[in-house]
């Protein structure tokens, strides 16, 4: 399945297109350093790599990522139902992921910086950093297709939703509670097998990677642990790394983070 026409359509709509490995959901290029920033580059890449999935950089929009297919039985849609505000999500662009999850797309309000929020609710993340991406339809990951469930425009979030996702206390309190109890923790099964090690890395998720001189080493150790002993999926490990970096007072540059992540993937034989 060659998605070159779809990739071009996204590019023509003003999106930054990122080719994704359809087996492990990781970028196939150093997209922050060498982006596909012309139609010709997009066409050439997909003609040479017809099975590549499509991701879009979350620069002008953000995504409420609802996980429904996790092995721990955490249902992000149920979390949204308990939140009690279906009107926040009903009118905006949405897609279903290959694993049955949902992505709600929103335009970023002008002049406002939003951060990555892992676990803002059980099974629900916010993908918002400029250096993050989201896979989009009609991509196929491990044989499972993504598809749009409506043709709505990306709406600007209502004031109540924006306030909820902008409040750091929500994600900090939830993350701290998960670390203490492992209740409804999407990553608890694999992490609990080596809980002592996780207790060492947990503060990086909440408080960041530390000061200059320690950030790279902390990031490398953190990703290596997630991909190795904790056996976390590569896509989840990447999201956690991006989030930890976003919580850092002086975060690493995008290309530094991506270079470290790729190095860890190679070390764990996840890519060649």
Coordinates of C-alpha atoms in Angstrom, one line a residue, residues 115-120 124-126 129 168 170-180 182 185-188 190-191 195 197-210 215 218-219 221-223 225-227 230 232 236-249 257:
X115 CA 3.2 20.5 26.8
X116 CA 3.1 16.7 26.5
X117 CA 0.9 15.2 29.2
X118 CA 1.4 11.4 29.8
X119 CA -1.4 9.9 31.9
X120 CA -3.6 13.0 32.3
X124 CA -5.4 9.2 28.1
X125 CA -2.4 11.2 27.0
X126 CA -2.0 14.7 25.5
X129 CA 4.9 19.3 22.0
X168 CA 0.1 20.8 35.5
X170 CA -3.6 17.2 37.0
X171 CA -0.9 15.2 35.4
X172 CA 1.6 15.7 38.3
X173 CA -0.9 14.5 40.8
X174 CA -2.0 11.6 38.7
X175 CA 1.5 10.6 37.9
X176 CA 2.6 10.7 41.5
X177 CA -0.3 8.6 42.5
X178 CA 0.4 6.0 39.9
X179 CA 4.0 5.8 41.0
X180 CA 3.0 5.2 44.6
X182 CA 0.5 1.4 40.4
X185 CA -1.1 2.3 35.5
X186 CA -0.8 1.4 31.8
X187 CA 2.8 0.4 32.4
X188 CA 2.6 -1.2 35.8
X190 CA 6.2 -4.7 33.0
X191 CA 7.6 -2.0 35.3
X195 CA 10.1 -1.8 40.7
X197 CA 14.8 0.5 39.2
X198 CA 11.6 2.2 38.3
X199 CA 11.5 4.1 41.6
X200 CA 14.9 5.5 40.5
X201 CA 13.6 6.7 37.1
X202 CA 10.1 7.8 38.1
X203 CA 11.2 11.4 39.2
X204 CA 12.5 12.0 35.7
X205 CA 9.0 11.7 34.4
X206 CA 7.6 14.2 36.9
X207 CA 10.5 16.6 37.4
X208 CA 12.6 16.3 34.2
X209 CA 16.0 15.1 33.2
X210 CA 18.1 17.3 35.5
X215 CA 20.5 15.3 31.0
X218 CA 19.8 10.4 32.4
X219 CA 17.8 10.3 29.2
X221 CA 19.6 5.4 31.0
X222 CA 15.9 6.1 31.2
X223 CA 15.1 5.0 27.6
X225 CA 15.5 0.9 31.1
X226 CA 12.1 1.4 29.4
X227 CA 13.1 -0.6 26.3
X230 CA 10.6 -2.6 31.7
X232 CA 7.8 -0.9 27.3
X236 CA 5.4 4.6 24.6
X237 CA 9.1 4.9 25.6
X238 CA 9.5 7.7 23.1
X239 CA 6.4 9.5 24.4
X240 CA 7.7 9.2 28.0
X241 CA 11.1 10.5 26.9
X242 CA 9.6 13.5 25.2
X243 CA 7.5 14.2 28.2
X244 CA 10.4 13.9 30.6
X245 CA 12.4 16.3 28.4
X246 CA 9.4 18.8 28.4
X247 CA 9.5 18.8 32.2
X248 CA 13.2 19.7 32.2
X249 CA 14.1 23.3 33.0
X257 CA 16.6 13.5 22.0

